[in-house]
Amino acid sequence: MSRTYFGTDGIRGTVGKDPITPDFMLRLGHAVGRVLRRDAARPTVVIGKDTRISGYMLESSLEAGFASAGVDVLLSGPLPTPGVAYLTRALRLDLGVVISASHNPFADNGVKFFSARGEKLPDEWENEVEAMLEQAPQWVDSAGLGRARRLADARGRYIEFCKSTVPHSLSLRGMKLVIDAAHGAAYHVAPDVFHELGASVVTIGCSPDGLNINEGVGATAPQALLNAVAEHRADYGIALDGDADRLQMVDAQGRLFNGDELLYVMAADRIAQRGAVPGVVGTLMTNMAVEQALARIGISLVRARVGDRYVLEELSSRGWQLGGESSGHLLALDRHTTGDGIVSALQILQAVRRNGRTLAHLLEDVTLFPQTLINVRLREGSDWKRNAALDDARQTAERELGTGGRVLIRASGTEPVLRVMVEARDGALGRRCAERMANAAAGD
């Protein structure tokens, strides 16, 4: 049986521990190359990376693996994940490869892949690669080895793409922005995008040293952005994560806007532009207040499993365009094939400019319900689905909450923990309900 290497977002782990080692990455590049050559005689891939020091080592190993299978390689250098997806599609390449562990600390790293269309690849493709990893390598002869070269101006090409996702008439003149790139892949891209559109730009988190990615800055540590917006008296702050596919925003009053709120603004602005939006995809964690607010403007919300990959799958199956997660992974498939923090921020700023109102005013009808999340460690061998006391507590909570809240109970996929979440307009009631269910689960 083939070993499972792929998770919900590629292959990820601690550098120096299997599978994030140079020898495995060489094998991986070779295996992926052999899978590609089933459909193309001489495939070409592009490899991009974030700013982690380990990226150099893993890039070299993957490059050698691809070359040994007869695959040509283009090297973009540091570039956001959505930038690699864009280049793969724009240059008609066979595969896009990103070396990144996204919002994780620098000691982690990983690899994820994009199809020729700039989309994340399905489970079936990943299964083929894992099966190929179990086979003995088949090196091509010297004449058939792949070649590698640096891709000229990958950064500039992606900057122009980001700008092309908003109308030429959009100007950010008179707007002061703080851009926080988390010392990650967008450090030399995001500031230029917003500056070239006319904004006055202040930067933080744009000085990577290989070790400081996501360290106290970026979308997962927004306090640095809140402080900088206040210090520089900026209109808005934009925080990305290490590979720039995630977005958080801050306004001049110090309000932090999460992905659920930003998704609502994008959807409402599409209504204003086009008159109709068939639907929006969120996740099991999308705030109920946003679901209700969308319903008031005639947009239904469908919930997918947690993970932008599952949001994308649901959007594709329904032919819809807008979706996202509370964490700030936002998808606008009429603008890009994958989540893009820079492109999403431009969509929000476009809505602000078009309406002549602040972001807070665009969200005046949306007040997020407080969420209580309790992690309950499960006893070995316990089956929470058969816990009668937990089921009784859940039914009682749902009756008490009515239409003013909801309950979500789900097991962790990585540890023996049950996650009990209650979301309610009345935060105190929600906490009481969550605590009762957590106590019932712990008593199993």
Coordinates of C-alpha atoms in Angstrom, one line a residue:
M1 CA 0.0 0.0 0.0
S2 CA 1.3 3.5 -0.9
R3 CA 2.2 5.8 1.9
T4 CA 0.1 8.9 2.2
Y5 CA 2.1 12.1 2.0
F6 CA -0.4 14.7 0.9
G7 CA -2.6 16.5 3.3
T8 CA -5.3 19.1 2.6
D9 CA -2.7 21.6 1.3
G10 CA 0.1 19.6 -0.3
I11 CA 2.9 18.0 1.7
R12 CA 4.0 19.9 4.8
G13 CA 6.2 19.2 7.9
T14 CA 9.3 20.1 9.9
V15 CA 12.4 20.6 7.8
G16 CA 14.9 17.8 8.3
K17 CA 12.3 15.3 9.3
D18 CA 10.7 13.0 6.8
P19 CA 9.3 13.9 4.3
I20 CA 10.7 17.5 4.3
T21 CA 14.2 16.3 3.5
P22 CA 16.4 16.9 0.4
D23 CA 16.5 13.2 -0.5
F24 CA 12.7 12.9 -0.4
M25 CA 12.3 16.1 -2.4
L26 CA 14.5 14.6 -5.1
R27 CA 12.4 11.5 -5.2
L28 CA 9.2 13.6 -5.2
G29 CA 10.4 15.7 -8.2
H30 CA 11.3 12.5 -10.1
A31 CA 8.0 10.9 -9.3
V32 CA 5.9 14.0 -10.3
G33 CA 8.0 14.3 -13.5
R34 CA 7.2 10.7 -14.5
V35 CA 3.5 11.3 -13.9
L36 CA 3.7 14.4 -16.1
R37 CA 5.4 12.6 -18.9
R38 CA 2.5 10.2 -19.2
D39 CA 0.7 13.1 -21.0
A40 CA 3.6 15.3 -22.3
A41 CA 6.8 14.3 -24.0
R42 CA 8.8 17.3 -22.6
P43 CA 6.9 18.9 -19.7
T44 CA 7.9 22.2 -18.2
V45 CA 7.2 23.2 -14.6
V46 CA 7.7 26.4 -12.7
I47 CA 9.0 26.4 -9.1
G48 CA 8.3 29.3 -6.8
K49 CA 9.0 29.6 -3.0
D50 CA 8.5 31.8 0.0
T51 CA 11.4 33.3 2.0
R52 CA 12.3 30.4 4.3
I53 CA 16.0 29.6 4.4
S54 CA 15.1 25.9 3.7
G55 CA 13.6 26.9 0.4
Y56 CA 17.0 27.0 -1.3
M57 CA 17.7 23.4 -0.3
L58 CA 14.3 22.0 -1.3
E59 CA 14.3 23.9 -4.5
S60 CA 17.6 22.4 -5.6
S61 CA 16.4 18.9 -4.7
L62 CA 13.1 19.3 -6.6
E63 CA 15.0 20.7 -9.6
A64 CA 17.3 17.7 -9.7
G65 CA 14.4 15.3 -9.4
F66 CA 12.5 16.9 -12.3
A67 CA 15.6 17.0 -14.5
S68 CA 16.3 13.3 -13.8
A69 CA 12.8 12.5 -15.2
G70 CA 13.3 14.7 -18.3
V71 CA 11.3 17.7 -17.2
D72 CA 12.4 21.3 -17.8
V73 CA 12.2 23.7 -14.9
L74 CA 11.7 27.5 -14.6
L75 CA 12.7 29.1 -11.3
S76 CA 10.8 32.1 -10.2
G77 CA 12.5 32.8 -6.9
P78 CA 10.4 34.1 -4.0
L79 CA 6.8 34.6 -5.2
P80 CA 3.4 34.3 -3.6
T81 CA 1.6 31.0 -4.1
P82 CA -1.1 32.7 -6.2
G83 CA 1.6 34.2 -8.3
V84 CA 2.9 30.7 -9.2
A85 CA -0.6 29.6 -10.1
Y86 CA -0.9 32.6 -12.4
L87 CA 2.4 32.0 -14.1
T88 CA 1.6 28.4 -14.7
R89 CA -1.6 29.3 -16.5
A90 CA -0.2 32.4 -18.3
L91 CA 2.9 30.6 -19.7
R92 CA 1.0 27.5 -20.7
L93 CA 3.2 25.3 -18.4
D94 CA 2.4 21.8 -17.3
L95 CA 2.6 22.3 -13.6
G96 CA 3.2 24.9 -10.9
V97 CA 5.2 24.0 -7.8
V98 CA 5.2 26.1 -4.6
I99 CA 7.7 25.5 -1.8
S100 CA 6.0 27.0 1.3
A101 CA 4.5 26.2 4.6
S102 CA 2.1 29.2 4.4
H103 CA 1.5 30.7 7.8
N104 CA 3.6 28.1 9.7
P105 CA 6.9 29.2 11.4
F106 CA 10.2 29.1 9.5
A107 CA 11.2 25.7 10.8
D108 CA 8.4 24.1 8.7
N109 CA 8.2 23.9 5.0
G110 CA 6.2 22.1 2.3
V111 CA 5.3 21.6 -1.3
K112 CA 2.0 22.2 -3.2
F113 CA 1.1 21.9 -6.8
F114 CA -1.0 23.7 -9.4
S115 CA -2.4 22.3 -12.7
A116 CA -1.8 23.8 -16.1
R117 CA -5.0 25.8 -15.5
G118 CA -3.6 27.3 -12.3
E119 CA -5.9 25.2 -10.1
K120 CA -5.1 22.9 -7.2
L121 CA -4.9 19.3 -8.3
P122 CA -7.4 16.6 -7.3
D123 CA -6.9 13.7 -5.0
E124 CA -6.6 11.3 -7.9
W125 CA -3.5 13.1 -9.2
E126 CA -1.9 13.0 -5.7
N127 CA -2.7 9.3 -5.5
E128 CA -0.8 8.7 -8.8
V129 CA 2.2 10.6 -7.4
E130 CA 2.2 8.6 -4.2
A131 CA 2.0 5.3 -6.1
M132 CA 4.9 6.5 -8.3
L133 CA 7.0 7.2 -5.2
E134 CA 6.8 3.5 -4.4
Q135 CA 8.3 2.5 -7.7
A136 CA 12.0 2.3 -8.5
P137 CA 13.3 5.4 -10.3
Q138 CA 13.7 5.4 -14.1
W139 CA 16.4 7.9 -14.9
V140 CA 16.4 9.4 -18.4
D141 CA 19.6 9.2 -20.4
S142 CA 21.9 12.2 -20.5
A143 CA 20.5 13.6 -23.8
G144 CA 17.0 13.5 -22.3
L145 CA 17.7 15.3 -19.0
G146 CA 15.7 18.4 -18.2
R147 CA 17.1 21.9 -18.3
A148 CA 16.6 24.7 -15.7
R149 CA 16.7 28.4 -16.0
R150 CA 15.6 31.5 -14.1
L151 CA 12.3 33.0 -15.2
A152 CA 12.9 36.6 -16.1
D153 CA 10.8 39.2 -14.2
A154 CA 8.4 36.8 -12.6
R155 CA 7.7 39.4 -9.9
G156 CA 6.9 42.1 -12.5
R157 CA 4.6 39.8 -14.4
Y158 CA 2.6 39.0 -11.3
I159 CA 2.4 42.6 -10.2
E160 CA 0.8 43.5 -13.5
F161 CA -1.6 40.6 -13.2
C162 CA -2.8 41.8 -9.7
K163 CA -3.4 45.3 -11.1
S164 CA -5.3 43.9 -14.0
T165 CA -8.0 42.3 -11.7
V166 CA -9.5 45.8 -11.0
P167 CA -10.7 48.3 -13.5
H168 CA -8.2 50.7 -15.0
S169 CA -10.3 53.5 -13.6
L170 CA -9.6 52.5 -10.0
S171 CA -7.2 54.8 -8.3
L172 CA -6.1 54.6 -4.7
R173 CA -4.7 58.2 -4.7
G174 CA -5.3 59.9 -1.4
M175 CA -5.4 56.6 0.5
K176 CA -2.7 55.7 3.0
L177 CA -2.1 52.0 3.5
V178 CA 0.1 49.9 5.8
I179 CA 1.2 46.7 4.0
D180 CA 2.3 43.7 6.2
A181 CA 3.8 40.9 4.1
A182 CA 4.7 38.7 7.1
H183 CA 8.4 38.7 6.0
G184 CA 7.1 36.3 3.4
A185 CA 6.8 35.8 -0.4
A186 CA 4.9 39.1 -1.1
Y187 CA 7.5 41.3 0.5
H188 CA 8.7 42.6 -2.9
V189 CA 5.3 42.4 -4.6
A190 CA 2.5 43.7 -2.5
P191 CA 3.9 47.2 -1.7
D192 CA 4.5 47.9 -5.4
V193 CA 1.0 46.8 -6.4
F194 CA -0.7 49.2 -4.1
H195 CA 1.8 52.0 -4.7
E196 CA 1.5 51.7 -8.5
L197 CA -2.3 52.1 -8.1
G198 CA -1.7 55.4 -6.3
A199 CA -1.7 54.7 -2.6
S200 CA 0.7 56.0 -0.1
V201 CA 2.3 52.9 1.3
V202 CA 4.0 52.2 4.6
T203 CA 5.5 48.7 5.0
I204 CA 6.1 46.3 7.9
G205 CA 6.9 42.6 7.6
C206 CA 8.8 43.3 4.4
S207 CA 12.4 42.5 5.5
P208 CA 12.8 38.7 5.3
D209 CA 16.0 37.1 6.5
G210 CA 15.1 33.4 6.0
L211 CA 14.2 32.9 9.7
N212 CA 11.6 35.5 10.5
I213 CA 8.6 34.6 8.2
N214 CA 5.3 35.0 10.1
E215 CA 7.2 35.9 13.3
G216 CA 5.0 38.4 15.1
V217 CA 3.6 39.9 11.9
G218 CA 1.2 39.0 9.1
A219 CA -2.3 37.7 8.9
T220 CA -1.9 35.3 11.8
A221 CA -0.4 38.0 14.1
P222 CA -2.5 41.2 13.3
Q223 CA -1.5 43.2 16.4
A224 CA 1.6 44.5 14.6
L225 CA -0.6 45.8 11.8
L226 CA -3.1 47.4 14.3
N227 CA -0.2 49.2 15.9
A228 CA 1.3 50.4 12.6
V229 CA -2.0 51.7 11.3
A230 CA -2.5 53.7 14.5
E231 CA 1.1 54.9 14.5
H232 CA 1.1 56.1 10.9
R233 CA -2.5 57.3 10.9
A234 CA -3.3 55.2 7.9
D235 CA -6.7 54.6 6.3
Y236 CA -6.3 50.8 6.2
G237 CA -3.9 48.1 6.9
I238 CA -3.5 44.9 4.8
A239 CA -1.9 41.8 6.3
L240 CA -0.9 38.7 4.3
D241 CA 0.5 35.4 5.5
G242 CA 3.8 33.9 4.5
D243 CA 2.7 32.8 1.0
A244 CA 0.2 35.6 0.5
D245 CA -3.0 33.6 -0.1
R246 CA -4.6 34.8 3.2
L247 CA -5.8 38.3 4.0
Q248 CA -6.8 40.3 7.1
M249 CA -7.6 44.0 7.1
V250 CA -7.6 46.8 9.7
D251 CA -9.2 50.3 9.6
A252 CA -8.2 53.6 11.0
Q253 CA -10.4 53.0 14.1
G254 CA -8.4 49.8 15.0
R255 CA -11.2 47.4 13.8
L256 CA -9.9 44.1 12.5
F257 CA -12.0 42.5 9.7
N258 CA -11.8 38.8 9.3
G259 CA -12.4 36.7 6.2
D260 CA -16.2 36.3 6.8
E261 CA -16.7 40.0 6.8
L262 CA -14.5 40.6 3.8
L263 CA -16.4 37.9 1.9
Y264 CA -19.7 39.6 2.6
V265 CA -18.3 42.9 1.3
M266 CA -17.1 41.2 -1.9
A267 CA -20.5 39.6 -2.5
A268 CA -22.5 42.8 -1.7
D269 CA -20.3 44.7 -4.2
R270 CA -21.0 42.1 -6.9
I271 CA -24.7 42.6 -6.3
A272 CA -24.2 46.3 -6.7
Q273 CA -22.3 45.8 -10.0
R274 CA -24.3 43.0 -11.6
G275 CA -27.6 42.8 -9.8
A276 CA -27.4 39.2 -8.8
V277 CA -25.0 36.6 -7.2
P278 CA -26.2 33.0 -7.4
G279 CA -24.6 32.0 -4.1
V280 CA -21.5 32.1 -1.9
V281 CA -19.5 29.2 -0.4
G282 CA -18.3 29.4 3.2
T283 CA -17.2 26.7 5.6
L284 CA -18.5 25.0 8.7
M285 CA -16.9 27.9 10.7
T286 CA -18.4 30.8 8.7
N287 CA -20.1 33.1 11.1
M288 CA -23.9 32.8 11.2
A289 CA -24.4 36.5 11.2
V290 CA -22.7 36.7 7.8
E291 CA -25.0 33.9 6.5
Q292 CA -28.1 35.8 7.7
A293 CA -26.8 39.1 6.3
L294 CA -26.2 37.5 2.9
A295 CA -29.7 36.1 3.0
R296 CA -31.1 39.6 3.5
I297 CA -29.6 40.7 0.2
G298 CA -30.7 37.6 -1.6
I299 CA -27.6 35.5 -1.5
S300 CA -27.6 31.9 -0.2
L301 CA -24.6 30.5 1.7
V302 CA -23.5 26.9 1.3
R303 CA -21.0 25.5 3.8
A304 CA -18.1 23.3 2.8
R305 CA -15.6 21.5 5.0
V306 CA -12.9 23.6 6.6
G307 CA -10.1 24.3 4.0
D308 CA -9.9 26.5 1.0
R309 CA -9.5 23.4 -1.2
Y310 CA -13.0 22.2 -0.2
V311 CA -14.4 25.7 -0.8
L312 CA -13.0 25.6 -4.3
E313 CA -14.4 22.2 -5.0
E314 CA -17.9 23.4 -3.9
L315 CA -17.6 26.5 -6.0
S316 CA -16.5 24.5 -9.1
S317 CA -19.3 22.0 -8.7
R318 CA -21.9 24.8 -8.6
G319 CA -20.4 27.1 -11.1
W320 CA -20.2 29.9 -8.5
Q321 CA -17.4 32.5 -8.1
L322 CA -17.2 33.7 -4.5
G323 CA -16.2 31.8 -1.4
G324 CA -13.8 31.9 1.6
E325 CA -12.9 31.1 5.1
S326 CA -12.9 33.1 8.3
S327 CA -9.1 32.9 8.3
G328 CA -8.9 35.1 5.3
H329 CA -8.6 32.6 2.4
L330 CA -10.9 34.2 -0.1
L331 CA -11.8 33.0 -3.6
A332 CA -13.0 35.2 -6.5
L333 CA -12.9 32.8 -9.4
D334 CA -13.8 35.6 -11.9
R335 CA -10.5 37.2 -10.9
H336 CA -8.1 34.3 -10.2
T337 CA -8.1 30.5 -10.1
T338 CA -7.0 30.3 -6.5
G339 CA -7.1 32.3 -3.2
D340 CA -5.0 35.5 -3.5
G341 CA -4.6 37.9 -0.6
I342 CA -3.5 40.8 -2.8
V343 CA -6.3 40.4 -5.3
S344 CA -8.8 40.0 -2.5
A345 CA -7.6 43.2 -0.9
L346 CA -8.0 45.0 -4.2
Q347 CA -11.6 43.8 -4.5
I348 CA -12.3 45.2 -1.0
L349 CA -10.7 48.6 -1.7
Q350 CA -12.5 48.7 -5.0
A351 CA -15.8 48.3 -3.1
V352 CA -14.8 51.1 -0.7
R353 CA -13.9 53.5 -3.5
R354 CA -17.0 52.6 -5.6
N355 CA -19.4 53.2 -2.7
G356 CA -17.6 56.2 -1.3
R357 CA -18.1 54.6 2.2
T358 CA -15.7 53.2 4.7
L359 CA -15.3 49.5 5.2
A360 CA -17.0 49.7 8.5
H361 CA -20.0 51.4 6.9
L362 CA -20.2 48.7 4.3
L363 CA -20.5 46.2 7.2
E364 CA -23.0 48.2 9.3
D365 CA -25.6 45.6 8.9
V366 CA -23.3 42.8 9.9
T367 CA -22.5 42.1 13.6
L368 CA -20.6 38.9 14.1
F369 CA -22.0 36.4 16.6
P370 CA -19.6 35.6 19.4
Q371 CA -18.1 32.1 19.0
T372 CA -17.2 29.8 21.9
L373 CA -14.8 27.0 20.9
I374 CA -13.8 24.3 23.5
N375 CA -11.4 21.5 22.7
V376 CA -12.2 18.3 24.6
R377 CA -9.5 15.6 24.8
L378 CA -11.1 12.2 24.1
R379 CA -10.4 9.1 26.0
E380 CA -8.7 6.3 24.0
G381 CA -11.3 4.2 22.4
S382 CA -14.2 6.5 23.1
D383 CA -16.9 7.1 20.4
W384 CA -18.3 10.6 20.9
K385 CA -21.0 9.9 18.3
R386 CA -22.6 7.4 20.7
N387 CA -22.4 9.6 23.7
A388 CA -26.1 10.0 24.8
A389 CA -25.3 12.7 27.3
L390 CA -23.6 14.8 24.6
D391 CA -26.5 14.3 22.3
D392 CA -29.0 15.4 24.9
A393 CA -26.9 18.5 25.6
R394 CA -26.7 19.3 21.9
Q395 CA -30.4 19.0 21.4
T396 CA -31.0 21.2 24.5
A397 CA -28.6 23.8 23.2
E398 CA -30.2 23.9 19.8
R399 CA -33.6 24.4 21.3
E400 CA -32.3 27.3 23.5
L401 CA -30.5 29.0 20.7
G402 CA -33.3 28.7 18.1
T403 CA -32.6 30.9 15.1
G404 CA -30.2 33.0 17.1
G405 CA -27.3 30.6 17.1
R406 CA -25.9 27.2 16.0
V407 CA -23.9 24.3 17.3
L408 CA -21.0 22.6 15.6
I409 CA -19.3 19.5 17.0
R410 CA -16.5 17.9 15.0
A411 CA -13.5 15.7 15.7
S412 CA -10.0 17.0 15.0
G413 CA -8.3 15.3 12.1
T414 CA -4.8 15.4 13.6
E415 CA -5.3 14.7 17.4
P416 CA -7.7 12.9 19.7
V417 CA -9.7 16.1 20.4
L418 CA -13.3 16.9 20.0
R419 CA -14.0 20.5 19.0
V420 CA -17.3 21.9 20.5
M421 CA -18.3 25.3 19.0
V422 CA -21.3 27.4 19.7
E423 CA -22.1 30.6 17.9
A424 CA -24.9 32.8 19.3
R425 CA -26.2 36.3 19.2
D426 CA -26.2 36.1 23.0
G427 CA -22.6 35.3 23.8
A428 CA -23.2 34.3 27.4
L429 CA -25.9 31.8 26.4
G430 CA -23.6 30.4 23.7
R431 CA -20.8 29.9 26.3
R432 CA -23.2 28.1 28.7
C433 CA -24.3 25.8 26.0
A434 CA -20.8 25.0 24.9
E435 CA -19.6 24.3 28.4
R436 CA -22.5 21.9 29.0
M437 CA -21.7 20.0 25.9
A438 CA -18.0 20.0 26.6
N439 CA -18.7 18.6 30.1
A440 CA -20.9 15.9 28.6
A441 CA -18.2 15.0 26.1
A442 CA -15.5 14.8 28.7
G443 CA -17.6 12.5 30.9
D444 CA -17.8 9.8 28.2

